[in-house]
Coordinates of C-alpha atoms (C1' of nucleotides) in Angstrom, one line a residue:
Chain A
X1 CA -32.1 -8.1 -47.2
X2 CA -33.5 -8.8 -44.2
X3 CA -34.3 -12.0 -45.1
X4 CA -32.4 -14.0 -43.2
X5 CA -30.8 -15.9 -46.2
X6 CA -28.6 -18.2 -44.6
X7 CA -29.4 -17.0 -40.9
X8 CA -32.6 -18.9 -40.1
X9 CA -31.1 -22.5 -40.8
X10 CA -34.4 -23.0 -41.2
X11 CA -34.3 -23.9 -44.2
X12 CA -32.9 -27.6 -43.5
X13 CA -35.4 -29.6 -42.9
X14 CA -33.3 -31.2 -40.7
X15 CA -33.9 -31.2 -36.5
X16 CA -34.0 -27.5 -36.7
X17 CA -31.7 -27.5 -34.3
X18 CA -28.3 -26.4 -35.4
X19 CA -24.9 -27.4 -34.2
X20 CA -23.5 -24.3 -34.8
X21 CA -24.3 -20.5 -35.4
X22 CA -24.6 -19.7 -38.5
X23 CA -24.0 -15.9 -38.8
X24 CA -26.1 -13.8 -41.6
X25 CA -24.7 -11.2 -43.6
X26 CA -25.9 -8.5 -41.4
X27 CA -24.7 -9.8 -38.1
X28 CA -21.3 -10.0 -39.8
X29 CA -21.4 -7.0 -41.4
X30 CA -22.6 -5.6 -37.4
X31 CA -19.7 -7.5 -36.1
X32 CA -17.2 -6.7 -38.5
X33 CA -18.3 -2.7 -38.5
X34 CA -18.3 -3.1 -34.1
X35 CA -14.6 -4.6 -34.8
X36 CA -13.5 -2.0 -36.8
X37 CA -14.6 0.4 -34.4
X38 CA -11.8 -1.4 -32.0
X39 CA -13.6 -3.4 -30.1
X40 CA -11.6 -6.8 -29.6
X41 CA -12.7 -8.6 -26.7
X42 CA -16.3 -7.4 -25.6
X43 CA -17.4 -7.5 -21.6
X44 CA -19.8 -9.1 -20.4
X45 CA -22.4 -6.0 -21.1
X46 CA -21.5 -5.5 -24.4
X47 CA -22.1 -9.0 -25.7
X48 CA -25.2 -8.8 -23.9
X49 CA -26.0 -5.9 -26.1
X50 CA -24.7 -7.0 -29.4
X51 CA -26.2 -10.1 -28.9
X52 CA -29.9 -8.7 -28.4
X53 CA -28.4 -6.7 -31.4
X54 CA -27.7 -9.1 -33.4
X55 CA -30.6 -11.2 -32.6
X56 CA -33.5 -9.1 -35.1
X57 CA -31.4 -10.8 -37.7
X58 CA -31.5 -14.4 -36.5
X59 CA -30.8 -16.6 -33.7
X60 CA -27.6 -15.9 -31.7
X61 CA -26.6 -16.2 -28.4
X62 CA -24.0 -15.0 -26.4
X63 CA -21.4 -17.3 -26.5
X64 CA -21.3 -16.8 -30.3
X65 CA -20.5 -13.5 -30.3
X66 CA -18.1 -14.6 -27.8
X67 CA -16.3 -16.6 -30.0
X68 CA -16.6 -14.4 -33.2
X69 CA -14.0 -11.9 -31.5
X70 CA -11.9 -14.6 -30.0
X71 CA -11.9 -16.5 -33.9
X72 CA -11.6 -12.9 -35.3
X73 CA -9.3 -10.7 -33.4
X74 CA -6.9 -14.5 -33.7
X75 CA -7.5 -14.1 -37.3
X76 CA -6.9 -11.2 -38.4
X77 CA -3.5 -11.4 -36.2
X78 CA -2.3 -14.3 -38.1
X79 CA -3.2 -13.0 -41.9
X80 CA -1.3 -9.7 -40.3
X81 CA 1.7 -11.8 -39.9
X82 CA 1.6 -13.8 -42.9
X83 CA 1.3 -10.3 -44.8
X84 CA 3.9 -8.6 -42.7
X85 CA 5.9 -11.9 -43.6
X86 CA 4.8 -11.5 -47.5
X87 CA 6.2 -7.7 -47.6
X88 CA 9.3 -8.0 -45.8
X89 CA 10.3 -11.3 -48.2
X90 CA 9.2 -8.9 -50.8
X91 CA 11.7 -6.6 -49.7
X92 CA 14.6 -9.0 -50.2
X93 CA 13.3 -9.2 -54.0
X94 CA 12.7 -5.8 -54.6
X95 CA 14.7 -3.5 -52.7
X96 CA 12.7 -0.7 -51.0
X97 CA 12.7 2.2 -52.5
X98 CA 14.9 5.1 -50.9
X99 CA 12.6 6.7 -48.1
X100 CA 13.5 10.0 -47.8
X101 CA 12.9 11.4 -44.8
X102 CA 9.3 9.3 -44.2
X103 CA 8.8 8.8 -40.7
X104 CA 9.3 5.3 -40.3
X105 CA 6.2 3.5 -41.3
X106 CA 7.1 0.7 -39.0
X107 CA 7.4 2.4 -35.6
X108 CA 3.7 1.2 -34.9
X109 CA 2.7 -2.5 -35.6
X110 CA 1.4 -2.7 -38.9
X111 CA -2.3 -3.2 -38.3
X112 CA -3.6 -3.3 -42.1
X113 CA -7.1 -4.3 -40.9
X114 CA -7.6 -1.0 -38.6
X115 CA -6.7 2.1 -40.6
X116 CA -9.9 2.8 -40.6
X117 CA -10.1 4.8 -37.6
X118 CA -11.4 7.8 -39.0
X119 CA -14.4 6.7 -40.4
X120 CA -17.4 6.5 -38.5
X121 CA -16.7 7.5 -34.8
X122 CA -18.3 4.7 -33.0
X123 CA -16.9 4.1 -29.4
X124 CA -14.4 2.7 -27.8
X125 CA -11.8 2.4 -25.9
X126 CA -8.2 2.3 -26.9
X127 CA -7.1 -1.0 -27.7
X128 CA -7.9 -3.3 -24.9
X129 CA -10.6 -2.0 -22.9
X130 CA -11.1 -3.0 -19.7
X131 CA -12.3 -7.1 -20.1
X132 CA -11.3 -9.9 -19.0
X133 CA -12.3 -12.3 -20.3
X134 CA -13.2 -16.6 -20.4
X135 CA -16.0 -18.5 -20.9
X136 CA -16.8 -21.7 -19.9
X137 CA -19.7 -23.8 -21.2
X138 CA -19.6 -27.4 -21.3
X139 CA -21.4 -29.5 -24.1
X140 CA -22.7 -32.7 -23.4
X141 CA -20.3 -34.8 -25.3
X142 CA -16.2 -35.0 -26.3
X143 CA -15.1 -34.3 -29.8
X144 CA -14.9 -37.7 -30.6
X145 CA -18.8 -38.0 -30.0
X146 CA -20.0 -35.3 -31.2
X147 CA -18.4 -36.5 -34.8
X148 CA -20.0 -39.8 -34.2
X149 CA -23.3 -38.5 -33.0
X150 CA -24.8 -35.2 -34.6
X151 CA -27.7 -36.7 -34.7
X152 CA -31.1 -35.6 -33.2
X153 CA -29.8 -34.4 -29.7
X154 CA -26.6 -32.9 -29.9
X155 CA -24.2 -30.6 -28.1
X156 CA -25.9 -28.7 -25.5
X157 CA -24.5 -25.8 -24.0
X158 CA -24.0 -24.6 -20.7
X159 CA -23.9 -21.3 -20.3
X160 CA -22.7 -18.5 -18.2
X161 CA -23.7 -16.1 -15.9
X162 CA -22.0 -13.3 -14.0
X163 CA -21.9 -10.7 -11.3
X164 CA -20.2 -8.8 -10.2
X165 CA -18.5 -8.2 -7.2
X166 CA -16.8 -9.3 -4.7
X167 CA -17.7 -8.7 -1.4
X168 CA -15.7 -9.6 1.8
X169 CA -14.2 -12.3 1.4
X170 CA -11.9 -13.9 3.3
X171 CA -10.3 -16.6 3.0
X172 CA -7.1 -18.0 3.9
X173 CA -4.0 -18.7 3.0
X174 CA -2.8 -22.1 3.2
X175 CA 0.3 -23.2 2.2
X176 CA 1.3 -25.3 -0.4
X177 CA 4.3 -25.9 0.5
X178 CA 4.6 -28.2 -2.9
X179 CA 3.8 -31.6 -0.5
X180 CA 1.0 -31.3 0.7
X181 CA -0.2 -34.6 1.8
X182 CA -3.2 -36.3 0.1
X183 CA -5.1 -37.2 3.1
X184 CA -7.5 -35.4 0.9
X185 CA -9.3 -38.8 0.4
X186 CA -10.5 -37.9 4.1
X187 CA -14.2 -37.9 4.5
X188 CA -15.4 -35.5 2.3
X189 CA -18.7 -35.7 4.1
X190 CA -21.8 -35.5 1.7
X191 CA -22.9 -32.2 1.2
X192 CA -26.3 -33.1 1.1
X193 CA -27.6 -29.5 1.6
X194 CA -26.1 -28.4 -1.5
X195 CA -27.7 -25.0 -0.9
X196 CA -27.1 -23.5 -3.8
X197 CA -29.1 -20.5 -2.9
X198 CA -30.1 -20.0 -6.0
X199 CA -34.0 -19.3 -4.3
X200 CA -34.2 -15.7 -5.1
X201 CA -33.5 -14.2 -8.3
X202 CA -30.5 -13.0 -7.1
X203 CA -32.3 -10.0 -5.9
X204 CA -31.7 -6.6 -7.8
X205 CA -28.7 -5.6 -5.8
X206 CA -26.6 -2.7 -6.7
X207 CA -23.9 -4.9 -7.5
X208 CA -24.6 -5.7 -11.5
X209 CA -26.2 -8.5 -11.1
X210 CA -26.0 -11.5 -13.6
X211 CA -25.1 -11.2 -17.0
X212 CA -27.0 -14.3 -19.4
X213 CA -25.2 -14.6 -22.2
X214 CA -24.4 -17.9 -23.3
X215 CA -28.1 -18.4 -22.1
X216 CA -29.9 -21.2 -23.1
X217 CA -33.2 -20.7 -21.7
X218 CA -36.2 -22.3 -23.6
X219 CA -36.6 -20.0 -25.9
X220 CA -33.4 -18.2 -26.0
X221 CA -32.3 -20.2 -29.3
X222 CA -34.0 -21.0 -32.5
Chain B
X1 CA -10.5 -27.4 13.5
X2 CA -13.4 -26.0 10.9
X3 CA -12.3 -22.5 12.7
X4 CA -11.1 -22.1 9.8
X5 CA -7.9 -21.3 11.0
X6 CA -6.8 -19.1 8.1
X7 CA -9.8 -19.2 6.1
X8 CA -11.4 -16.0 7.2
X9 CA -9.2 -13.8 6.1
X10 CA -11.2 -11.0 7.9
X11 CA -8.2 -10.1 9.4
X12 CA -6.5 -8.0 7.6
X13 CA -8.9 -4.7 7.7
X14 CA -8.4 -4.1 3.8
X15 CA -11.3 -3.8 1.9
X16 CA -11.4 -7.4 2.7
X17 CA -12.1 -8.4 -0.9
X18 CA -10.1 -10.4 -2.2
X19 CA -8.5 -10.4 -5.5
X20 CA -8.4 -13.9 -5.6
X21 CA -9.4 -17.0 -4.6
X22 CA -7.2 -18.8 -1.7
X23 CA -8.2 -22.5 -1.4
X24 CA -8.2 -23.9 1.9
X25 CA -6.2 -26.8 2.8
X26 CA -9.5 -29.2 2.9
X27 CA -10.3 -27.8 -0.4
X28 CA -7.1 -28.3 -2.3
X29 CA -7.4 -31.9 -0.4
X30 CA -10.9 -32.7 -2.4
X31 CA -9.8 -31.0 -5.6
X32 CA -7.1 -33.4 -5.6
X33 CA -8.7 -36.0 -4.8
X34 CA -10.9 -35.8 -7.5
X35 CA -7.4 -35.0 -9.8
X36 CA -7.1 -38.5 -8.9
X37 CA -9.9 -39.9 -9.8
X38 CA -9.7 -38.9 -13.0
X39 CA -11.5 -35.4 -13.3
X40 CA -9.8 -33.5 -15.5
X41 CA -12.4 -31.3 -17.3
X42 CA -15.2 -31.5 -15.4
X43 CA -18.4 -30.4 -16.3
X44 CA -20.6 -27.4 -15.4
X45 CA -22.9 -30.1 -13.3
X46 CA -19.6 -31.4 -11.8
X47 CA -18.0 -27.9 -11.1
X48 CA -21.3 -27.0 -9.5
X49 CA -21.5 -29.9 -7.5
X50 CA -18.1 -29.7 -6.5
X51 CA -18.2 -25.8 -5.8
X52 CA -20.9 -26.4 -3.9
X53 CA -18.9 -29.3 -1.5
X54 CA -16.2 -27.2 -1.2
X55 CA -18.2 -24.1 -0.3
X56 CA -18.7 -25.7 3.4
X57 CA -14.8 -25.4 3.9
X58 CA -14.8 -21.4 2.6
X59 CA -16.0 -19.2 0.2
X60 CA -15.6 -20.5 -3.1
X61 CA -16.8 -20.1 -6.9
X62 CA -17.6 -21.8 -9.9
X63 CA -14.5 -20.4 -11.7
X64 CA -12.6 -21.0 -8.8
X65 CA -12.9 -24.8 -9.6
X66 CA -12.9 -24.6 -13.3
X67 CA -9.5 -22.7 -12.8
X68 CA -8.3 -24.9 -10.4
X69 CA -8.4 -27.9 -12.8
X70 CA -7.3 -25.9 -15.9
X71 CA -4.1 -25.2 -14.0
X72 CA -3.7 -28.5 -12.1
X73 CA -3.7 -30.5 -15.2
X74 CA -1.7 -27.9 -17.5
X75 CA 0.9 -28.2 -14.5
X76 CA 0.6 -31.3 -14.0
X77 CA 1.6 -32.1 -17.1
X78 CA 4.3 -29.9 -17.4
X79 CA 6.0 -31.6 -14.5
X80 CA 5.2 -34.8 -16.1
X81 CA 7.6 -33.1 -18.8
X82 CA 10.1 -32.3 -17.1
X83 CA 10.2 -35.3 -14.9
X84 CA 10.4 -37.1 -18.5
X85 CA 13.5 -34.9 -19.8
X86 CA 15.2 -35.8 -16.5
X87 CA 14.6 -39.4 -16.3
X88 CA 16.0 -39.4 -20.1
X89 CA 18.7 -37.5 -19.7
X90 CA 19.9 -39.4 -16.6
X91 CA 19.7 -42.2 -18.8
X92 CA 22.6 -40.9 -21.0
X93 CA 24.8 -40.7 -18.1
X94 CA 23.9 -43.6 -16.1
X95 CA 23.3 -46.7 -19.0
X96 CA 20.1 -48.3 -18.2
X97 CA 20.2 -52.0 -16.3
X98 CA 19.5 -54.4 -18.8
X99 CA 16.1 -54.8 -19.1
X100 CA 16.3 -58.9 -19.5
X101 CA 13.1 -59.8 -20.8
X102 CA 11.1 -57.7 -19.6
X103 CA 8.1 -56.0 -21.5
X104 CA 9.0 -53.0 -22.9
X105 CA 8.4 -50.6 -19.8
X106 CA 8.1 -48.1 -22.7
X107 CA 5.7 -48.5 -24.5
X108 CA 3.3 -46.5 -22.8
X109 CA 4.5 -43.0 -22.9
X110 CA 6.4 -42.2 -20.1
X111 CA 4.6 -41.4 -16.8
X112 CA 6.7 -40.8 -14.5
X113 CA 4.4 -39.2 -12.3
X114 CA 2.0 -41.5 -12.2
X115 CA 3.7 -44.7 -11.2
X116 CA 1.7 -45.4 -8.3
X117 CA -0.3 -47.2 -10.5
X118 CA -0.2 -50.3 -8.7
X119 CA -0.4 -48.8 -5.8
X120 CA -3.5 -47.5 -4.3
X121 CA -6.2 -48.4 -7.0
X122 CA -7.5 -44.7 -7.9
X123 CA -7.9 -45.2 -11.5
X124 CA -9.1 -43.0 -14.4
X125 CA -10.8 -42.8 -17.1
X126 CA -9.3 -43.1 -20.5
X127 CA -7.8 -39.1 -20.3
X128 CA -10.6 -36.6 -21.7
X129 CA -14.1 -37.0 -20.1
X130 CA -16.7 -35.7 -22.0
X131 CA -16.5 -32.1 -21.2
X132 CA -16.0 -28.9 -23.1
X133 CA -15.6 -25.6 -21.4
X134 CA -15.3 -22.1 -21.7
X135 CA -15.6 -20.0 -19.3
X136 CA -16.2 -16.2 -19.9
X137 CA -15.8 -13.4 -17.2
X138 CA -14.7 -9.9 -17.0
X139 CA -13.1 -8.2 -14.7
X140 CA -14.0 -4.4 -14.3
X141 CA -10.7 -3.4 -15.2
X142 CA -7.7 -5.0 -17.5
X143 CA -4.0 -5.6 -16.3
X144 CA -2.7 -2.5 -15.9
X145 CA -5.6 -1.2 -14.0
X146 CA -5.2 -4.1 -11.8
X147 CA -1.7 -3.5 -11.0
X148 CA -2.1 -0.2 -10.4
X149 CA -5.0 0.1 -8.1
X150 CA -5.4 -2.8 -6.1
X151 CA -7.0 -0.3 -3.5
X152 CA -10.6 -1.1 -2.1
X153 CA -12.3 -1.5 -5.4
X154 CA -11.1 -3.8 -7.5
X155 CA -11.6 -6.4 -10.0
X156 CA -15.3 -7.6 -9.9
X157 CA -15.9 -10.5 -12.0
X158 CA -19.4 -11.7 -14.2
X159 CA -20.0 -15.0 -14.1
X160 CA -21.2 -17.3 -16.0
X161 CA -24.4 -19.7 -16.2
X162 CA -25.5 -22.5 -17.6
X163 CA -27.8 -24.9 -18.3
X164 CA -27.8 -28.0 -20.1
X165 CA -29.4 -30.9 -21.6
X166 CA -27.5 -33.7 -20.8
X167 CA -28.3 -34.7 -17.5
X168 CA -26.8 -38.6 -18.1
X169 CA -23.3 -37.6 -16.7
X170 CA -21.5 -39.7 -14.8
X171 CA -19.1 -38.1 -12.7
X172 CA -17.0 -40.6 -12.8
X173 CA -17.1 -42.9 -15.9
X174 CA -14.7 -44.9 -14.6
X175 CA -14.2 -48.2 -17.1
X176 CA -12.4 -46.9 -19.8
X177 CA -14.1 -49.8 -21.6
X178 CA -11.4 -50.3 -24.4
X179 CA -11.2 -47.4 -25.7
X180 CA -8.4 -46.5 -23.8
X181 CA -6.7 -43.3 -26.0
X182 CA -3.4 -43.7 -26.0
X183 CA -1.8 -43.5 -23.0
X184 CA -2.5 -44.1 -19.1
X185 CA -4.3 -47.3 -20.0
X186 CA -4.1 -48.5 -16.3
X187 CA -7.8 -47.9 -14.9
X188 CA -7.6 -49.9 -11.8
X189 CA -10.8 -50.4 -9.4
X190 CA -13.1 -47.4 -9.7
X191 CA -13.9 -45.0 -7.3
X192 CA -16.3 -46.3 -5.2
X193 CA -17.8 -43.6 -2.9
X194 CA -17.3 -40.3 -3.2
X195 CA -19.8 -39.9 -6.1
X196 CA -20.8 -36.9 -6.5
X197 CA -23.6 -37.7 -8.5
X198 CA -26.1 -37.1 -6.2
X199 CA -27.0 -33.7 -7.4
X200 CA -30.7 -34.6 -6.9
X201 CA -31.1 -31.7 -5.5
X202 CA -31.4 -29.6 -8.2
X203 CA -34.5 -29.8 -9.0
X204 CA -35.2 -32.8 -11.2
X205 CA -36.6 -31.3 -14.1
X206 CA -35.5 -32.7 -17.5
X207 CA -34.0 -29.6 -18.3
X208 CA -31.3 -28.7 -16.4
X209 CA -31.5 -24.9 -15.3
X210 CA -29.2 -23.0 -15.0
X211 CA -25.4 -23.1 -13.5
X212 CA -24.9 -20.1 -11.4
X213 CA -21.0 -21.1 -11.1
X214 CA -19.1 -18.1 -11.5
X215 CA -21.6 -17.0 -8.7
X216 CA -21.2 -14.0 -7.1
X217 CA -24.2 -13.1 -5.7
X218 CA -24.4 -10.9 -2.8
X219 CA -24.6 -13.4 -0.2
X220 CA -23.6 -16.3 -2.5
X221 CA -20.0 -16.7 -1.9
X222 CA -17.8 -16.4 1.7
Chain C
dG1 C1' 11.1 -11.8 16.5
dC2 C1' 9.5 -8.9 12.8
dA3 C1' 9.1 -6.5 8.6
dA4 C1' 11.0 -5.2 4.0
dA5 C1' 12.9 -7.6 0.0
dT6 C1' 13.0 -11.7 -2.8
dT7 C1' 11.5 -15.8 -4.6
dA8 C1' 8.3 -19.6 -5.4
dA9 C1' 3.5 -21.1 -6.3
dT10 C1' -0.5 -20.6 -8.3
dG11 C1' -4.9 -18.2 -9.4
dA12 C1' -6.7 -15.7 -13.5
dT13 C1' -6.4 -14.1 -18.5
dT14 C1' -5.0 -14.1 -22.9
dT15 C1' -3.2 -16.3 -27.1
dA16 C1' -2.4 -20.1 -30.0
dT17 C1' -3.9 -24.5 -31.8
dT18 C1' -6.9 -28.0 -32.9
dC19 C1' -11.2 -30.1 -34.4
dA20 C1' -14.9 -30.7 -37.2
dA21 C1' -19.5 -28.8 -39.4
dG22 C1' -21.3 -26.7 -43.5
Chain D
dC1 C1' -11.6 -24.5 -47.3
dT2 C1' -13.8 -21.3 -44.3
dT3 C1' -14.8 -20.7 -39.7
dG4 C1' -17.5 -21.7 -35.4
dA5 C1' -16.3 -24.1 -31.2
dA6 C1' -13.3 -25.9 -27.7
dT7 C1' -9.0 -27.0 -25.5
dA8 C1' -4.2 -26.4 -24.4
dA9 C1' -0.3 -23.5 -23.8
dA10 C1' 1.7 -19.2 -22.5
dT11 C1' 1.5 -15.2 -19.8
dC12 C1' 0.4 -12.1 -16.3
dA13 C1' -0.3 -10.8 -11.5
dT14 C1' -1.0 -11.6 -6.7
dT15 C1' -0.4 -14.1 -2.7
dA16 C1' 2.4 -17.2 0.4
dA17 C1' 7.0 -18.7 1.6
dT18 C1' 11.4 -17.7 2.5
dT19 C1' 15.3 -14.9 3.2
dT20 C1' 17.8 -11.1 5.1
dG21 C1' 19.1 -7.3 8.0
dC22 C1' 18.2 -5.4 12.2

DNA sequence: GCAAATTAATGATTTATTCAAG
DNA sequence: CTTGAATAAATCATTAATTTGC
């Protein structure tokens, strides 16, 4: 089992280094089991933690759990339709059967995937829980490259990084007042400082400090 | 003038963070600007190049940029429709001149927005730049929450870092060199200035660290 | 003049679609 | 043909303009 059958790509000889995740059996059967359990769209801190989950049973980063709700939860929405689509055409064949006094099945959306709620009592919140969520990562190249190219080098992500709050702010208001002139062009003196104040490691502050998925540190990967 | 004259929005005694981002007049000026010349998608170098030039003219983020462009060019292009329906449907009421020999001004999808081609000579690359993005972020509480409370605490974000391979990157690719997608075809002169390739700065290692857009470390932003 | 009430813009998230690797 | 990855479209929510009554 814990071989990673498919997991470790390694098994192409090839670069090694693999334009996609390949998820093994166990991390799917982790995901699907953490989806089940009603988690649709993970924060920031639960990635984290699946990921390094997920990780004893091959190479995984962030962003692909990321993307295995997003893909997922999208997913099992649109076989949900085609199915609620399937049984009400069904219906029009076959008329329904008299109903007695049933509550109506229908008052909630028919979610066939989820019924499973009894089962194991994992976590979680209601439906959404609190996330909001994006990511943004940038590969090194367009669609149309990356089918030409795939070759030794390839995509390269960027990857994200958060924190948490906000502190004062302030900023102002300015008014778009849909004209707005373009004297943008205007100097837009060199910022040659470029700051960045990246110098300390962000310091442990009590405000959560920077979550790594989508990392891509040396060794994060592969 | 850099008082910035609404900028600091200090005024208002509230908790003083701010739910959202509110771009300053010199900031929507260079994020224009750079609409112009072609950015569309930029990159997680060029958001952090560009967050970083903005910064001088008020507290700003990574996501602040990458949103800023995501919305810009949906809207832009939504206008672009609209402007289209009009222009047609004005056409059924007023018959078009006769177009005498003239090449078809059609053939090229209709831009009405962008007619200034001749004009000044911004230019533009073919339409995508090589840039893929995702951005991922959460917010401490979802929708409702939000709505609801909007009291001192509020919505903290996580951000995002990246890193990435590819340093080659031109911010502004400028010579569309024939391939040319469909549309827009025009690339005029090229941008001259306002490169912001410079970047230098971050350390010139081959690997490129990591992008702390989506910032929000303590001191990082305002 | 100035606030409450309304409306218009637009920042921020989520959902749907698309593309291509395996 | 499945599905990871990325983008575009749609939607939500908040802030600024603007209007309105005083």
């Amino acid at each position: 089992m814990e071989d990673q059958e498919k997991g470790n790509n390694g098994s192409s000889s090839s670069s090694s280094s693999s334009p996609r995740w390949n998820p093994t059996k166990e991390q799917i059967g982790i995901l699907e089991g953490l989806y089940r359990q009603g988690i649709r769209t993970p924060t920031a801190e639960q990635i984290q933690q699946i990921t390094a989950r997920l990780r004893q049973y091959g190479c995984i980063e962030g962003k692909n759990v990321f993307y295995w709700f997003q893909n997922h939860k999208a997913r099992q929405r649109q076989k949900e339709r085609q199915e609620t689509f399937a049984y009400f055409t069904s219906l029009v064949h076959h008329p329904p059967p008299p109903p007695g006094k049933v509550f109506s099945s229908f008052c909630n959306p028919v979610y066939l995937q989820a019924p499973q709620v009894g089962g194991i009592g994992f976590y979680q919140q209601p439906q959404y829980q609190n996330s909001f969520y994006t990511s943004t990562l940038r590969m090194g190249m367009n669609r149309e490259r990356c089918k030409a190219v795939h070759n030794g080098n390839h995509c390269n992500h960027e990857a994200i990084n958060g924190s948490t709050s906000h502190q004062t702010l302030e900023l102002f208001p300015l008014h778009p007042t849909g004209i707005l002139e373009e004297k943008s062009g205007s100097s837009l003196t060199s910022v040659e400082s470029e700051s960045l104040e990246e110098g300390e490691e962000e310091m442990g502050d009590e405000n959560m400090p920077i979550y790594n998925f989508f990392s891509s540190n040396s060794q994060r990967l592969c």
